mmCIF file with all atom_site columns, C-alpha atoms in Angstrom:
data_model
loop_
_atom_site.group_PDB
_atom_site.id
_atom_site.type_symbol
_atom_site.label_atom_id
_atom_site.label_alt_id
_atom_site.label_comp_id
_atom_site.label_asym_id
_atom_site.label_entity_id
_atom_site.label_seq_id
_atom_site.pdbx_PDB_ins_code
_atom_site.Cartn_x
_atom_site.Cartn_y
_atom_site.Cartn_z
_atom_site.occupancy
_atom_site.B_iso_or_equiv
_atom_site.pdbx_formal_charge
_atom_site.auth_seq_id
_atom_site.auth_comp_id
_atom_site.auth_asym_id
_atom_site.auth_atom_id
_atom_site.pdbx_PDB_model_num
ATOM 1  C CA . UNK A 1 1  ? 2.800   -35.249 32.531  1.00 0.00 ? 1  UNK A CA 1
ATOM 2  C CA . UNK A 1 2  ? 2.443   -38.832 31.365  1.00 0.00 ? 2  UNK A CA 1
ATOM 3  C CA . UNK A 1 3  ? 0.516   -39.751 28.217  1.00 0.00 ? 3  UNK A CA 1
ATOM 4  C CA . UNK A 1 4  ? -1.669  -42.793 27.874  1.00 0.00 ? 4  UNK A CA 1
ATOM 5  C CA . UNK A 1 5  ? -0.911  -45.276 25.126  1.00 0.00 ? 5  UNK A CA 1
ATOM 6  C CA . UNK A 1 6  ? -3.868  -44.033 23.096  1.00 0.00 ? 6  UNK A CA 1
ATOM 7  C CA . UNK A 1 7  ? -2.666  -40.411 23.321  1.00 0.00 ? 7  UNK A CA 1
ATOM 8  C CA . UNK A 1 8  ? 0.844   -41.468 22.228  1.00 0.00 ? 8  UNK A CA 1
ATOM 9  C CA . UNK A 1 9  ? -0.592  -43.295 19.197  1.00 0.00 ? 9  UNK A CA 1
ATOM 10 C CA . UNK A 1 10 ? -2.661  -40.246 18.215  1.00 0.00 ? 10 UNK A CA 1
ATOM 11 C CA . UNK A 1 11 ? 0.387   -38.030 18.567  1.00 0.00 ? 11 UNK A CA 1
ATOM 12 C CA . UNK A 1 12 ? 2.452   -40.329 16.335  1.00 0.00 ? 12 UNK A CA 1
ATOM 13 C CA . UNK A 1 13 ? -0.294  -40.376 13.697  1.00 0.00 ? 13 UNK A CA 1
ATOM 14 C CA . UNK A 1 14 ? -0.458  -36.584 13.577  1.00 0.00 ? 14 UNK A CA 1
ATOM 15 C CA . UNK A 1 15 ? 3.336   -36.364 13.274  1.00 0.00 ? 15 UNK A CA 1
ATOM 16 C CA . UNK A 1 16 ? 3.392   -38.820 10.358  1.00 0.00 ? 16 UNK A CA 1
ATOM 17 C CA . UNK A 1 17 ? 0.838   -36.852 8.287   1.00 0.00 ? 17 UNK A CA 1
ATOM 18 C CA . UNK A 1 18 ? 2.607   -34.401 5.980   1.00 0.00 ? 18 UNK A CA 1
ATOM 19 C CA . UNK A 1 19 ? 1.742   -30.824 6.783   1.00 0.00 ? 19 UNK A CA 1
ATOM 20 C CA . UNK A 1 20 ? 0.308   -28.774 3.909   1.00 0.00 ? 20 UNK A CA 1
ATOM 21 C CA . UNK A 1 21 ? 2.750   -26.157 2.614   1.00 0.00 ? 21 UNK A CA 1
ATOM 22 C CA . UNK A 1 22 ? 2.138   -22.932 4.493   1.00 0.00 ? 22 UNK A CA 1
ATOM 23 C CA . UNK A 1 23 ? 2.137   -19.709 2.498   1.00 0.00 ? 23 UNK A CA 1
ATOM 24 C CA . UNK A 1 24 ? 3.670   -16.658 4.018   1.00 0.00 ? 24 UNK A CA 1
ATOM 25 C CA . UNK A 1 25 ? 1.607   -13.513 4.463   1.00 0.00 ? 25 UNK A CA 1
ATOM 26 C CA . UNK A 1 26 ? 3.603   -11.744 1.740   1.00 0.00 ? 26 UNK A CA 1
ATOM 27 C CA . UNK A 1 27 ? 2.881   -14.503 -0.797  1.00 0.00 ? 27 UNK A CA 1
ATOM 28 C CA . UNK A 1 28 ? -0.830  -14.422 0.012   1.00 0.00 ? 28 UNK A CA 1
ATOM 29 C CA . UNK A 1 29 ? -0.888  -10.627 -0.347  1.00 0.00 ? 29 UNK A CA 1
ATOM 30 C CA . UNK A 1 30 ? 0.852   -10.803 -3.734  1.00 0.00 ? 30 UNK A CA 1
ATOM 31 C CA . UNK A 1 31 ? -1.626  -13.384 -4.952  1.00 0.00 ? 31 UNK A CA 1
ATOM 32 C CA . UNK A 1 32 ? -4.547  -11.254 -3.786  1.00 0.00 ? 32 UNK A CA 1
ATOM 33 C CA . UNK A 1 33 ? -3.203  -8.234  -5.656  1.00 0.00 ? 33 UNK A CA 1
ATOM 34 C CA . UNK A 1 34 ? -2.627  -10.252 -8.813  1.00 0.00 ? 34 UNK A CA 1
ATOM 35 C CA . UNK A 1 35 ? -6.141  -11.664 -8.719  1.00 0.00 ? 35 UNK A CA 1
ATOM 36 C CA . UNK A 1 36 ? -7.828  -8.292  -8.279  1.00 0.00 ? 36 UNK A CA 1
ATOM 37 C CA . UNK A 1 37 ? -5.808  -6.369  -10.822 1.00 0.00 ? 37 UNK A CA 1
ATOM 38 C CA . UNK A 1 38 ? -7.482  -3.082  -9.882  1.00 0.00 ? 38 UNK A CA 1
ATOM 39 C CA . UNK A 1 39 ? -6.433  -0.981  -6.920  1.00 0.00 ? 39 UNK A CA 1
ATOM 40 C CA . UNK A 1 40 ? -9.207  0.267   -4.631  1.00 0.00 ? 40 UNK A CA 1
ATOM 41 C CA . UNK A 1 41 ? -8.960  4.059   -4.778  1.00 0.00 ? 41 UNK A CA 1
ATOM 42 C CA . UNK A 1 42 ? -12.396 5.633   -4.110  1.00 0.00 ? 42 UNK A CA 1
ATOM 43 C CA . UNK A 1 43 ? -10.956 9.070   -3.252  1.00 0.00 ? 43 UNK A CA 1
ATOM 44 C CA . UNK A 1 44 ? -8.880  9.185   -6.452  1.00 0.00 ? 44 UNK A CA 1
ATOM 45 C CA . UNK A 1 45 ? -5.687  9.891   -4.514  1.00 0.00 ? 45 UNK A CA 1
ATOM 46 C CA . UNK A 1 46 ? -2.427  10.249  -6.470  1.00 0.00 ? 46 UNK A CA 1
ATOM 47 C CA . UNK A 1 47 ? -0.339  7.101   -6.784  1.00 0.00 ? 47 UNK A CA 1
ATOM 48 C CA . UNK A 1 48 ? 2.927   6.694   -4.924  1.00 0.00 ? 48 UNK A CA 1
ATOM 49 C CA . UNK A 1 49 ? 6.203   5.177   -6.121  1.00 0.00 ? 49 UNK A CA 1
ATOM 50 C CA . UNK A 1 50 ? 4.855   1.652   -5.568  1.00 0.00 ? 50 UNK A CA 1
ATOM 51 C CA . UNK A 1 51 ? 1.796   2.187   -7.755  1.00 0.00 ? 51 UNK A CA 1
ATOM 52 C CA . UNK A 1 52 ? -0.598  2.303   -4.806  1.00 0.00 ? 52 UNK A CA 1
ATOM 53 C CA . UNK A 1 53 ? -2.530  5.389   -3.640  1.00 0.00 ? 53 UNK A CA 1
ATOM 54 C CA . UNK A 1 54 ? -0.727  7.536   -1.095  1.00 0.00 ? 54 UNK A CA 1
ATOM 55 C CA . UNK A 1 55 ? -2.245  7.602   2.415   1.00 0.00 ? 55 UNK A CA 1
ATOM 56 C CA . UNK A 1 56 ? -5.004  10.151  2.957   1.00 0.00 ? 56 UNK A CA 1
ATOM 57 C CA . UNK A 1 57 ? -3.157  11.844  5.839   1.00 0.00 ? 57 UNK A CA 1
ATOM 58 C CA . UNK A 1 58 ? -0.188  12.474  3.531   1.00 0.00 ? 58 UNK A CA 1
ATOM 59 C CA . UNK A 1 59 ? -2.521  13.844  0.867   1.00 0.00 ? 59 UNK A CA 1
ATOM 60 C CA . UNK A 1 60 ? -3.959  16.316  3.404   1.00 0.00 ? 60 UNK A CA 1
ATOM 61 C CA . UNK A 1 61 ? -0.523  17.146  4.873   1.00 0.00 ? 61 UNK A CA 1
ATOM 62 C CA . UNK A 1 62 ? 0.864   18.257  1.512   1.00 0.00 ? 62 UNK A CA 1
ATOM 63 C CA . UNK A 1 63 ? -2.356  20.117  0.689   1.00 0.00 ? 63 UNK A CA 1
ATOM 64 C CA . UNK A 1 64 ? -2.858  18.212  -2.553  1.00 0.00 ? 64 UNK A CA 1
ATOM 65 C CA . UNK A 1 65 ? -6.614  18.740  -2.386  1.00 0.00 ? 65 UNK A CA 1
ATOM 66 C CA . UNK A 1 66 ? -6.221  22.489  -2.811  1.00 0.00 ? 66 UNK A CA 1
ATOM 67 C CA . UNK A 1 67 ? -5.695  24.032  -6.233  1.00 0.00 ? 67 UNK A CA 1
ATOM 68 C CA . UNK A 1 68 ? -3.634  27.222  -6.560  1.00 0.00 ? 68 UNK A CA 1
ATOM 69 C CA . UNK A 1 69 ? -3.197  29.528  -9.523  1.00 0.00 ? 69 UNK A CA 1
ATOM 70 C CA . UNK A 1 70 ? 0.156   31.102  -10.254 1.00 0.00 ? 70 UNK A CA 1
ATOM 71 C CA . UNK A 1 71 ? -0.035  34.917  -10.372 1.00 0.00 ? 71 UNK A CA 1
ATOM 72 C CA . UNK A 1 72 ? 2.760   35.158  -12.933 1.00 0.00 ? 72 UNK A CA 1
ATOM 73 C CA . UNK A 1 73 ? 1.949   32.494  -15.491 1.00 0.00 ? 73 UNK A CA 1
ATOM 74 C CA . UNK A 1 74 ? -1.701  31.853  -14.525 1.00 0.00 ? 74 UNK A CA 1
ATOM 75 C CA . UNK A 1 75 ? -1.176  28.069  -14.491 1.00 0.00 ? 75 UNK A CA 1
ATOM 76 C CA . UNK A 1 76 ? -3.016  26.143  -11.824 1.00 0.00 ? 76 UNK A CA 1
ATOM 77 C CA . UNK A 1 77 ? -1.285  23.503  -9.742  1.00 0.00 ? 77 UNK A CA 1
ATOM 78 C CA . UNK A 1 78 ? -2.197  21.276  -6.820  1.00 0.00 ? 78 UNK A CA 1
ATOM 79 C CA . UNK A 1 79 ? -0.542  21.512  -3.440  1.00 0.00 ? 79 UNK A CA 1
ATOM 80 C CA . UNK A 1 80 ? 1.528   24.098  -1.645  1.00 0.00 ? 80 UNK A CA 1
ATOM 81 C CA . UNK A 1 81 ? 4.572   24.103  -3.863  1.00 0.00 ? 81 UNK A CA 1
ATOM 82 C CA . UNK A 1 82 ? 6.449   26.996  -5.357  1.00 0.00 ? 82 UNK A CA 1
ATOM 83 C CA . UNK A 1 83 ? 5.363   27.837  -8.872  1.00 0.00 ? 83 UNK A CA 1
ATOM 84 C CA . UNK A 1 84 ? 8.300   29.047  -10.944 1.00 0.00 ? 84 UNK A CA 1
ATOM 85 C CA . UNK A 1 85 ? 7.484   29.765  -14.562 1.00 0.00 ? 85 UNK A CA 1
ATOM 86 C CA . UNK A 1 86 ? 10.014  28.522  -17.086 1.00 0.00 ? 86 UNK A CA 1
ATOM 87 C CA . UNK A 1 87 ? 11.010  32.000  -18.308 1.00 0.00 ? 87 UNK A CA 1
ATOM 88 C CA . UNK A 1 88 ? 11.795  33.303  -14.810 1.00 0.00 ? 88 UNK A CA 1
ATOM 89 C CA . UNK A 1 89 ? 13.692  30.209  -13.660 1.00 0.00 ? 89 UNK A CA 1
ATOM 90 C CA . UNK A 1 90 ? 15.885  30.317  -16.813 1.00 0.00 ? 90 UNK A CA 1
ATOM 91 C CA . UNK A 1 91 ? 16.890  33.960  -16.343 1.00 0.00 ? 91 UNK A CA 1
ATOM 92 C CA . UNK A 1 92 ? 18.194  33.420  -12.785 1.00 0.00 ? 92 UNK A CA 1
#
């Protein structure tokens, strides 16, 4: 496709203008996090290794919303994990 002389001149002018520096998505995300400072956590989910709340599906999968009470030491804990009192685990 052939360009007219006016179109070629416009194309040259746009090429000569320096393009603004483009920020990557990761840089923009980091800046957004730094500006906010607070993490949005309305459900008060536990924080993961990266300091952000764990996903809700993972919270439900591990049963972290349910509180259990140990029959041996009567301590309460969250989630379906094995409760081993210190005195029993040391004797084994």
